[in-house]
CSV table of C-alpha atoms and ligand atoms in Angstrom, one decimal:
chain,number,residue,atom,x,y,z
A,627,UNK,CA,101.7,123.2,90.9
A,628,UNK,CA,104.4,124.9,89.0
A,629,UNK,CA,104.4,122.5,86.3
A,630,UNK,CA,100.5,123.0,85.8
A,631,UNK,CA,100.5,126.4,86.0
A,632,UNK,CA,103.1,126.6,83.0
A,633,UNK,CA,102.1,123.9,80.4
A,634,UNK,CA,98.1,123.8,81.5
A,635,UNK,CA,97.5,127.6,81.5
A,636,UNK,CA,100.8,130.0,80.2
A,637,UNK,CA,101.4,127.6,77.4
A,638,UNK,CA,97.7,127.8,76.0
A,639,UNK,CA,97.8,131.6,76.7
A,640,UNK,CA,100.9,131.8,74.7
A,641,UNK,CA,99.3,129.4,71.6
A,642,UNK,CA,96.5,131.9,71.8
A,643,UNK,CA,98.6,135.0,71.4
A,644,UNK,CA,100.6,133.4,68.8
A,645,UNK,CA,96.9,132.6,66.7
A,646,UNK,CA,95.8,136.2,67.4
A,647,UNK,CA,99.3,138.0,66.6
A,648,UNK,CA,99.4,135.2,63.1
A,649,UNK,CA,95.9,136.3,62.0
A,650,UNK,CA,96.2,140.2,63.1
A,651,UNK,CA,99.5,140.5,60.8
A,652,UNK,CA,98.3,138.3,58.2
A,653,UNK,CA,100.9,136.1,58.3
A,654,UNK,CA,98.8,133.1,58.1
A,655,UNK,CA,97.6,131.8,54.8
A,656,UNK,CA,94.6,129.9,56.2
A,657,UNK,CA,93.4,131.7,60.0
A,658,UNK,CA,90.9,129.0,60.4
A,659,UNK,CA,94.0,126.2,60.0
A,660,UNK,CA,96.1,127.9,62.8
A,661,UNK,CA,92.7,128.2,65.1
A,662,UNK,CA,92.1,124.7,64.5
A,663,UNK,CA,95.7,123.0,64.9
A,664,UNK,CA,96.3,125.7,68.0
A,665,UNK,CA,93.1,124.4,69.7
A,666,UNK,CA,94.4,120.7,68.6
A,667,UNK,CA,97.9,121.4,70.2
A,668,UNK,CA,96.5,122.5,73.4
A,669,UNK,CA,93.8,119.7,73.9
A,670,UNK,CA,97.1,117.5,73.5
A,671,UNK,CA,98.8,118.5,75.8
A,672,UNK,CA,95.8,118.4,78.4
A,673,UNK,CA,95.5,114.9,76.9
A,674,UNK,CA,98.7,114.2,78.2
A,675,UNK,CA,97.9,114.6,82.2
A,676,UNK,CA,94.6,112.9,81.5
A,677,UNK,CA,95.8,109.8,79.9
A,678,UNK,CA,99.6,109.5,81.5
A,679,UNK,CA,99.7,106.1,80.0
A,680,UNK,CA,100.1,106.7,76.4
A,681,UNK,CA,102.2,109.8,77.4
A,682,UNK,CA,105.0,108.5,75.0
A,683,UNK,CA,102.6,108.5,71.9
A,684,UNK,CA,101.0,111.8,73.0
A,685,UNK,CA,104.3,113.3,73.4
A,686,UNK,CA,104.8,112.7,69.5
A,687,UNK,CA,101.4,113.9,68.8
A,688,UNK,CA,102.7,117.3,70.6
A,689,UNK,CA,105.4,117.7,68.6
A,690,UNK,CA,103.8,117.0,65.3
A,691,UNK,CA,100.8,119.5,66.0
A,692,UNK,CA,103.6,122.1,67.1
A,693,UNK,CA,105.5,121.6,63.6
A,694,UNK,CA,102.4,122.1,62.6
A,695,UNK,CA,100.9,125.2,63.8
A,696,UNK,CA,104.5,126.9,63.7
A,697,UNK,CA,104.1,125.9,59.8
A,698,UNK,CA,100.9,127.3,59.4
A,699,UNK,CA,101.2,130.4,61.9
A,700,UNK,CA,104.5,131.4,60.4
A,701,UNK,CA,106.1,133.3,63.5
A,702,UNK,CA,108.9,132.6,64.5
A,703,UNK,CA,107.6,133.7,68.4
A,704,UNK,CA,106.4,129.9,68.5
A,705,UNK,CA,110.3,129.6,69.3
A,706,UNK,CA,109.0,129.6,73.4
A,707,UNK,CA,106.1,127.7,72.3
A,708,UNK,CA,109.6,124.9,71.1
A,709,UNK,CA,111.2,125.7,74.4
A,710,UNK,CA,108.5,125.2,76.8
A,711,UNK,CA,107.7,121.7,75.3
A,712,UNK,CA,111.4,121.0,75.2
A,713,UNK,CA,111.3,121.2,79.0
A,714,UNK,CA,108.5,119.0,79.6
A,715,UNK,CA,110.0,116.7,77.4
A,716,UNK,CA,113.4,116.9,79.4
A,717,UNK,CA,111.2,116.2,82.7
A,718,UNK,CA,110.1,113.3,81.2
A,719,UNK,CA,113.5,111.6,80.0
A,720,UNK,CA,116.8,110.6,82.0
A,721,UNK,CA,120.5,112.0,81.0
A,722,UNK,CA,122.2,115.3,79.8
A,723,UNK,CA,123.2,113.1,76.5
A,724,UNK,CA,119.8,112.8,75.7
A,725,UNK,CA,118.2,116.0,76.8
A,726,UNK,CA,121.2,117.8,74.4
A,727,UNK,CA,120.2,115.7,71.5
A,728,UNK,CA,116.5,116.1,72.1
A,729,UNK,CA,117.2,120.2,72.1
A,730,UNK,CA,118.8,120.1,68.8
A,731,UNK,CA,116.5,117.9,67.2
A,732,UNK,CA,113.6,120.3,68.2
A,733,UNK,CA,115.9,123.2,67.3
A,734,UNK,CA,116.6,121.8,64.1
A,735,UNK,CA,113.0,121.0,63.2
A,736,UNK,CA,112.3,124.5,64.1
A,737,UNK,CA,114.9,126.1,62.2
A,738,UNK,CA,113.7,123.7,58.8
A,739,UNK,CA,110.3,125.5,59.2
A,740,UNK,CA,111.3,128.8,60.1
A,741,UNK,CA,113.3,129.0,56.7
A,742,UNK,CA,110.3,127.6,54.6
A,743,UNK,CA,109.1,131.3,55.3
A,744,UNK,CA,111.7,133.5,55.9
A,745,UNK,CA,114.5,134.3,52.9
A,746,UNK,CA,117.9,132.7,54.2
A,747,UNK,CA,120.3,135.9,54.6
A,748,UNK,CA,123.2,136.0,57.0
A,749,UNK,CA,120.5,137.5,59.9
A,750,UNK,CA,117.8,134.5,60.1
A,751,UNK,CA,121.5,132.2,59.7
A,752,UNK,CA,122.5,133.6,62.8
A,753,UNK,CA,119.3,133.7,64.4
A,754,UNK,CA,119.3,130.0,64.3
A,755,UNK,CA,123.1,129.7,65.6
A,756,UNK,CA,121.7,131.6,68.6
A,757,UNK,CA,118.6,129.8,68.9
A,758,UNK,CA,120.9,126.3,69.4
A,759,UNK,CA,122.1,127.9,71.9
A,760,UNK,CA,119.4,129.0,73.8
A,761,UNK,CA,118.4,125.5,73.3
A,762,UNK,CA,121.6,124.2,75.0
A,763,UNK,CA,121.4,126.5,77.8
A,764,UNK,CA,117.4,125.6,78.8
A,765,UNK,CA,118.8,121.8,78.8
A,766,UNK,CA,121.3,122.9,81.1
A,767,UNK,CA,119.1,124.7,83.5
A,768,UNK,CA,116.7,121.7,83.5
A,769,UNK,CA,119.5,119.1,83.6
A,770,UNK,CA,120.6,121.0,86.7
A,771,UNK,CA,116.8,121.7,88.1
A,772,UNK,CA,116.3,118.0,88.0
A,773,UNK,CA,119.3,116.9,89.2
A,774,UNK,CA,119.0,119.0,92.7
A,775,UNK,CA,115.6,117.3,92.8
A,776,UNK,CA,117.0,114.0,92.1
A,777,UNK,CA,119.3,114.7,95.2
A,778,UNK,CA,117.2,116.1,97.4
A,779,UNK,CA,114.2,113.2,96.7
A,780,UNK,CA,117.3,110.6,97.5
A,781,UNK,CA,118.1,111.9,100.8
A,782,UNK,CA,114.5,112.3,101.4
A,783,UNK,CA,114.3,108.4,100.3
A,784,UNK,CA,117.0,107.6,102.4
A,785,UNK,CA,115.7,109.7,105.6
A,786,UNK,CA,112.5,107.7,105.2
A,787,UNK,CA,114.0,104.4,105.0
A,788,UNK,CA,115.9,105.4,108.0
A,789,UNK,CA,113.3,105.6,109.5
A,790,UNK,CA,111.4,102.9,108.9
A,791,UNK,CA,114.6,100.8,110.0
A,792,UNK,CA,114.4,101.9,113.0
A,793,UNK,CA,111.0,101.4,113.9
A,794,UNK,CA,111.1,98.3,112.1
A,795,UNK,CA,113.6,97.6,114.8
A,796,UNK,CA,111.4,99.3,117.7
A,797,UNK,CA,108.7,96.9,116.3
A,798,UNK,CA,110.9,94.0,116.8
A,799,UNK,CA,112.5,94.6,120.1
A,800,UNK,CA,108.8,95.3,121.5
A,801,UNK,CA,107.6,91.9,120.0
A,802,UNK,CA,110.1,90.5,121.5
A,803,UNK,CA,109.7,91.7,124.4
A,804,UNK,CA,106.2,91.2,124.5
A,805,UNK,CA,106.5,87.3,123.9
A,806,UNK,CA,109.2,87.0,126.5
A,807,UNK,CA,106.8,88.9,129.2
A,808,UNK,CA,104.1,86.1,128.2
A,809,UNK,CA,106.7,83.0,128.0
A,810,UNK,CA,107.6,84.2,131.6
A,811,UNK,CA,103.8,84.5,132.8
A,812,UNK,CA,102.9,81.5,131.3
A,813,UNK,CA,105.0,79.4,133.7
A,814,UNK,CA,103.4,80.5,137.0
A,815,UNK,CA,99.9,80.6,134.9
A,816,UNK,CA,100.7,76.7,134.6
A,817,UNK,CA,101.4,76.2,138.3
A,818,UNK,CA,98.3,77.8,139.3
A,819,UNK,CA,96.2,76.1,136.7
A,820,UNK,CA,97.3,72.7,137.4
A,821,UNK,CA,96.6,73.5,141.4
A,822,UNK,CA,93.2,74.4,140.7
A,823,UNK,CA,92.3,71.9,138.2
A,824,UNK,CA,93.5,69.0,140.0
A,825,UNK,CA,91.8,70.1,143.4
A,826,UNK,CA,88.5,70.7,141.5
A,827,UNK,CA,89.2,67.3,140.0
A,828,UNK,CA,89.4,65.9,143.4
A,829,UNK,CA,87.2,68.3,146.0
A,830,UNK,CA,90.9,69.1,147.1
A,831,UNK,CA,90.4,72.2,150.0
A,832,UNK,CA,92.9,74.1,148.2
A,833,UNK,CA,93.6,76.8,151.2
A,834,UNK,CA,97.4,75.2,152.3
A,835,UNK,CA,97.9,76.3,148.8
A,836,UNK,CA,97.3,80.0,149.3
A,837,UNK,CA,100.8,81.2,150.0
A,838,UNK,CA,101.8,79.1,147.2
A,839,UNK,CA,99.4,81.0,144.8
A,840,UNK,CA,99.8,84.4,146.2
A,841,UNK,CA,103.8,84.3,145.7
A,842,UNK,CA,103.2,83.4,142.1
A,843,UNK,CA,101.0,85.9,141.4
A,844,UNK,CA,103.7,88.6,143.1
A,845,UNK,CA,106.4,86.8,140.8
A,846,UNK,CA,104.0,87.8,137.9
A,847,UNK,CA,103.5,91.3,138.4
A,848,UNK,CA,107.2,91.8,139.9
A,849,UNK,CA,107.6,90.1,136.1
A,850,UNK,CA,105.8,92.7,134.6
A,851,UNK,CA,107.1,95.7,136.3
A,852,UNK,CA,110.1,94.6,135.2
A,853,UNK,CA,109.6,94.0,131.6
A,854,UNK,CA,107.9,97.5,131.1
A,855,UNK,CA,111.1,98.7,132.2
A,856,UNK,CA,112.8,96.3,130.0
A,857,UNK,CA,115.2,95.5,133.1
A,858,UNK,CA,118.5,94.3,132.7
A,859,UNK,CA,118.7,92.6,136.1
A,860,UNK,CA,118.5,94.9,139.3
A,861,UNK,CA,121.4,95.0,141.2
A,862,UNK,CA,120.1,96.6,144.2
A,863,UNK,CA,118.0,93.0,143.8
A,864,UNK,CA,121.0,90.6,144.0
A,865,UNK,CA,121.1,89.4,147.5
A,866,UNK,CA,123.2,86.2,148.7
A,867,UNK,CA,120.9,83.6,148.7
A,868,UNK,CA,120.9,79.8,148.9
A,869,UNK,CA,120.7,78.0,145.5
A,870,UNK,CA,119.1,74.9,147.8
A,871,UNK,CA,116.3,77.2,148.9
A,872,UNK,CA,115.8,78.1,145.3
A,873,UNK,CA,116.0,74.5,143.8
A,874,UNK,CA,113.5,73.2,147.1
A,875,UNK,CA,111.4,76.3,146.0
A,876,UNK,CA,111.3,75.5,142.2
A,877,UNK,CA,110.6,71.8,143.0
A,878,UNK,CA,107.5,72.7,145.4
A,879,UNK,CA,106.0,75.0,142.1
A,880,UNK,CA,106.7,72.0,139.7
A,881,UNK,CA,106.6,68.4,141.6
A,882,UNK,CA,102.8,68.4,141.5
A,883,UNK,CA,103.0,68.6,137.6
A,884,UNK,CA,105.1,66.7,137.3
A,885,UNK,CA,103.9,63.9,139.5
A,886,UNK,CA,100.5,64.4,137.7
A,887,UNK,CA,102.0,63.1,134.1
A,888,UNK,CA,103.9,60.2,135.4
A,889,UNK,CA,107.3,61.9,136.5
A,890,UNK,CA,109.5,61.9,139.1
A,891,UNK,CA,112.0,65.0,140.4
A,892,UNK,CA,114.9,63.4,142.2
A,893,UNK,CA,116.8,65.6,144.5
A,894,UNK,CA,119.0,63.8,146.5
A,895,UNK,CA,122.6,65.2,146.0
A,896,UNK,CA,123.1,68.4,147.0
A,897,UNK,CA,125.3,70.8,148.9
A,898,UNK,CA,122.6,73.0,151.1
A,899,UNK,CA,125.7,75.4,151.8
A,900,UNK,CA,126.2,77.0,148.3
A,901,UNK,CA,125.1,80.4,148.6
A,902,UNK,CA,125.9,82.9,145.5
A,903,UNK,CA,124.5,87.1,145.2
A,904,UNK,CA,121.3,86.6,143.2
A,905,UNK,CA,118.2,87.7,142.2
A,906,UNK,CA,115.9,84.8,143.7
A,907,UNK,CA,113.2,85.4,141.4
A,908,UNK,CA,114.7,85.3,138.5
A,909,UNK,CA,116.6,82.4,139.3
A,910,UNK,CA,113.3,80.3,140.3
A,911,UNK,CA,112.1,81.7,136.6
A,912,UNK,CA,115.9,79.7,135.3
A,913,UNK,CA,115.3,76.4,136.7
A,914,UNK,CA,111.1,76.4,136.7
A,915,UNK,CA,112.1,76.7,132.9
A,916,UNK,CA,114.2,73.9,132.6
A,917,UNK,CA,111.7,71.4,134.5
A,918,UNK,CA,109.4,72.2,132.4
A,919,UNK,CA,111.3,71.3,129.2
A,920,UNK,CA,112.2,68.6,130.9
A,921,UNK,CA,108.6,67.6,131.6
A,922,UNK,CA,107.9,68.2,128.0
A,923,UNK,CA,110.3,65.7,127.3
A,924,UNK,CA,109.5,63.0,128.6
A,925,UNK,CA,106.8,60.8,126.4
A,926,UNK,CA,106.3,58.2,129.3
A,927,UNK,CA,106.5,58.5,132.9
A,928,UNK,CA,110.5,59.4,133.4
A,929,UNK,CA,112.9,60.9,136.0
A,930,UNK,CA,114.4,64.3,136.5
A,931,UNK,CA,117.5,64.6,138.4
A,932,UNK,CA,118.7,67.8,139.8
A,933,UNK,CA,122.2,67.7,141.8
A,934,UNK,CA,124.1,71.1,143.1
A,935,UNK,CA,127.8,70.6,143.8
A,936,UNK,CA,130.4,72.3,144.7
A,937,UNK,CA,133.2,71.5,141.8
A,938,UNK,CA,136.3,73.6,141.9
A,939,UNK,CA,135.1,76.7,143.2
A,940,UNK,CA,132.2,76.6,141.4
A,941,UNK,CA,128.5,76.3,142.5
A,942,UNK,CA,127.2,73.4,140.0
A,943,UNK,CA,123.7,72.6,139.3
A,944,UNK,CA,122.6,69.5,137.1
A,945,UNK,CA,119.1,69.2,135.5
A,946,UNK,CA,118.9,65.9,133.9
A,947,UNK,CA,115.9,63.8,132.1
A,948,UNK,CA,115.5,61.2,130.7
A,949,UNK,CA,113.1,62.1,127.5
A,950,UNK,CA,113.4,62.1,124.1
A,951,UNK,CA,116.9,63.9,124.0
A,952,UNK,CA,118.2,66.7,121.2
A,953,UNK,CA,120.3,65.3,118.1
A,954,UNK,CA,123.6,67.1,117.4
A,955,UNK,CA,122.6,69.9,114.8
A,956,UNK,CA,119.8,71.2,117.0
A,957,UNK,CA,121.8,71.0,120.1
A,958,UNK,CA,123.9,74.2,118.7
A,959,UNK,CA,120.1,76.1,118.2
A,960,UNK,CA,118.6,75.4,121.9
A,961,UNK,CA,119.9,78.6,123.0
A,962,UNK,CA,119.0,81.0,120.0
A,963,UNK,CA,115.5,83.2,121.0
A,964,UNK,CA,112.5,81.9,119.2
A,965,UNK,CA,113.7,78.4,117.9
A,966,UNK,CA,111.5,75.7,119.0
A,967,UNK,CA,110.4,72.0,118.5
A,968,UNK,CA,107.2,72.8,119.9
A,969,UNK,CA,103.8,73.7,118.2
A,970,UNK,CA,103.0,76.1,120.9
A,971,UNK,CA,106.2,77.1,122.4
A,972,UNK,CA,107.7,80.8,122.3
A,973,UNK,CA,111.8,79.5,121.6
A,974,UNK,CA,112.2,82.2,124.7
A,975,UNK,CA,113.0,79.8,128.0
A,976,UNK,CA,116.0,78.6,127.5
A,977,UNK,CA,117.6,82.2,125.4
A,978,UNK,CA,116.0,83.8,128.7
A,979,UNK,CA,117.8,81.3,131.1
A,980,UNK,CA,120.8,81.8,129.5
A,981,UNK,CA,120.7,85.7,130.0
A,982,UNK,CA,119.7,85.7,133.2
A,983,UNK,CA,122.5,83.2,134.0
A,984,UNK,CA,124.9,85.1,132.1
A,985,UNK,CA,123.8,88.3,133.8
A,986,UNK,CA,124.9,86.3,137.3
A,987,UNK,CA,128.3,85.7,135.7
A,988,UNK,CA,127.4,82.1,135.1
A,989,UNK,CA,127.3,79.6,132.3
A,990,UNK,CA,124.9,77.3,130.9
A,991,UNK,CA,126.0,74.2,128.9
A,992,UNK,CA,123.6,71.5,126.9
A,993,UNK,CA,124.5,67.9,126.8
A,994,UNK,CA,122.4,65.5,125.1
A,995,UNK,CA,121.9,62.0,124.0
A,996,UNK,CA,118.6,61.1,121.4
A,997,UNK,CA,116.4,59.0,122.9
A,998,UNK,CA,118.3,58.8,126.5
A,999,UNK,CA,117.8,62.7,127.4
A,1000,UNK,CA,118.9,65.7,128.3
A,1001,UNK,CA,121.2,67.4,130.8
A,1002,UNK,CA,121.9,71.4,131.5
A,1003,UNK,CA,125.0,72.1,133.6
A,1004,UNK,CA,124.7,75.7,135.1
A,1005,UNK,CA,128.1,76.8,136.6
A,1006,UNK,CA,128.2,79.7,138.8
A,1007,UNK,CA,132.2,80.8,140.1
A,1008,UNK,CA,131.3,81.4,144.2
A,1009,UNK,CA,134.1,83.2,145.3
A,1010,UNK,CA,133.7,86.1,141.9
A,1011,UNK,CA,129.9,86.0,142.6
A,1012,UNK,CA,129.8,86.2,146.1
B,707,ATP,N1,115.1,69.0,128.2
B,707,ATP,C1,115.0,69.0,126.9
B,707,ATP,N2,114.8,67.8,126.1
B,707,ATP,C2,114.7,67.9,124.8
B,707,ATP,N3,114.7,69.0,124.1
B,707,ATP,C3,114.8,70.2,124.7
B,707,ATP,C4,115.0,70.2,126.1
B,707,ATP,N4,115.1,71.5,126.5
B,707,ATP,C5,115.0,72.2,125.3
B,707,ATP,N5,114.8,71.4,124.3
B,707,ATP,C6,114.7,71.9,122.9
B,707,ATP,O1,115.1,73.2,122.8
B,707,ATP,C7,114.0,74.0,122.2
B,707,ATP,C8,114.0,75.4,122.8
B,707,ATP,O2,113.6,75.4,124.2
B,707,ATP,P1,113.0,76.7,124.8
B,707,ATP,O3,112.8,76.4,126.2
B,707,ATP,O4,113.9,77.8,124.5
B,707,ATP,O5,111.7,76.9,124.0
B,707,ATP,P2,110.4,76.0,124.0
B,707,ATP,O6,110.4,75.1,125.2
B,707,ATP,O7,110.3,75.3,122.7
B,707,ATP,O8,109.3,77.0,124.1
B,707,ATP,P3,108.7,77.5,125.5
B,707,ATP,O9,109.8,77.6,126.4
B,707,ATP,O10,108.0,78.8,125.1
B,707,ATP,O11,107.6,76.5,125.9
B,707,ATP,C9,112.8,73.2,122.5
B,707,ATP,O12,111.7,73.5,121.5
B,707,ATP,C10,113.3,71.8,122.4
B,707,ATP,O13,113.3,71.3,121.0
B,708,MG,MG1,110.8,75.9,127.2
């Protein structure tokens, strides 16, 4: 706004009052010369915000036309005229260095003109010493003007990028929270699907089901309650329950898939004593995920064998397949959210079944052979737990 209102409409005004003061005290030889390159100068320098490509060429144009008119106008008021396109100019380039050299070349261009019409005595010698100087100090002030702007538009750069970093990182968290919410609702969205499908395949009266259906369908909107609070696990949830009602649970949600592509879940070994503080759900979502990677496994009809043992203390639960197994270098990826081997899978169950394990002060370790299968050992201290 400021800039406009000085080079678009003082600057003119002041071209104009230089023509009218030229002509009224007959300093000009030709009045209609000085109208004409006035009129030209101005138009330039409107030229200038209408074309800001060839600003560099119109720029010279600027200062020619100035030379100019100051030639033909002979006052030596077009000295503003010199200083106000000397700060556009210094708007328009980078560094003190520069700005101090353009000042004195305008300077000197207008003290070569200004003595082609005045007689050099000691007063118009002078004059021009103080004119340099005026010069220096408007580079100054604009070398300062601009550098507070510089400033200020950095930290406003910087604020913004702020920002954006950290809804950049909002973004992300939610996205990831919003596939993890889905990974975990696609699970018991399997279960259910497979029930019905296979009952409509085969008339099946699916009512014995109906407890089986409604406690998934509480599991998925406990789920999402839970996410929309982003929970870290509940504590006032962690109750001590048995981790063989939880395996027999998880195996009644994913036998009938399993059966249905050829597999078998063996669960023969077990301790049905191990109890450990949980929270049950969650720990049905832990091993429901690691059947079903399992299942995914396993190209023909194979075997999944889940033990729980008690080893040194420690409640022990084995999920082993036999599928296609994990060579060495992605064995150390398994657990990193999003990485996957599958054209439609998330990367989410096992990073999720590790936290939630974690969160019960237990580990999770991968063990693998290609080609033979898999096996997850979940270790969870019962005495520290308990
Ligand atoms: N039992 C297993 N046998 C072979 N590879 C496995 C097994 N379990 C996990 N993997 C490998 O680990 C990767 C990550 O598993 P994860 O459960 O985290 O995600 P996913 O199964 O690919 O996706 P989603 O769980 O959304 O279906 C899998 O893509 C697969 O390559
Ligand atoms: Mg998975």
């Amino acid at each position: 706004m400021f800039f406009r209102l000085m080079y678009h409409i003082v600057l003119p005004i002041y071209v104009i009052f230089v023509i009218f003061s030229s002509i009224t005290l007959n300093r000009s030889q030709n009045h209609f010369l000085v109208i004409l390159l006035g009129i030209l100068f101005i138009t330039s320098i409107y030229l200038e915000s209408i074309y800001p490509r060839y600003k560099k060429y119109i720029s010279a144009i600027e200062l020619i036309l100035l030379l100019l008119f100051h030639f033909t106008s002979q006052l030596n008021w077009c000295f503003s005229i010199y200083i106000i396109l000397l700060s556009k100019f210094l708007f328009q380039i980078r560094g003190a260095l520069k700005g101090i050299f353009l000042g004195f070349v305008m300077i000197a261009f207008y003290s070569v003109i200004r003595i082609s019409y005045t007689p050099l005595d000691s007063y118009s010698i002078l004059a021009i010493g103080s004119d340099f100087l005026t010069s220096l100090a408007v580079v100054l002030i604009i070398q300062y003007i601009i550098e507070v702007e510089r400033q200020k538009n950095v930290l406003k750069e910087e604020k913004k990028r702020e920002e954006l970093r950290l809804k950049e990182e909002k973004m992300n968290l939610l996205s990831e929270m919003a596939a993890g919410l889905a990974h975990e609702i696609r699970n018991p969205l399997t279960i259910i699907q497979g029930f019905l499908q296979h009952s409509k395949h085969n008339q099946y009266n699916i009512q014995p089901w109906y407890d089986l259906f409604l406690s998934e369908v509480k599991r998925m909107n406990k789920l999402t309650t839970e996410f929309l609070q982003f929970s870290k696990p509940n504590v006032s949830l962690y109750q001590s329950h048995s981790i063989h009602e939880c395996l027999t649970t998880v195996i009644s949600l994913t036998e009938s898939r399993a059966n249905s592509l050829g597999h078998q879940i063996v669960y023969r070994e077990y301790n049905s004593h191990l109890s450990i503080q949980m929270d049950f759900d969650k720990m049905v979502q832990v091993f429901v995920n690691l059947i079903n990677n399992s299942i995914q496994s396993m190209v023909d009809s194979g075997t999944i064998t889940i033990r729980l043992l008690e080893i040194n203390n420690n409640a022990v639960v084995e999920v082993m397949d036999t599928g296609i197994g994990i060579n060495k270098a992605d064995l150390e990826k398994i657990f990193n959210p999003f990485y996957t081997t599958k054209p439609d899978g998330t990367g989410l169950g096992l990073s999720i079944c590790q936290k939630i394990i974690l969160d019960h002060g237990g580990t999770i370790e991968a063990a693998s052979t290609l080609n033979h299968g898999t096996s997850f050992t979940i270790c969870f201290p019962i005495n520290s737990a308990e």
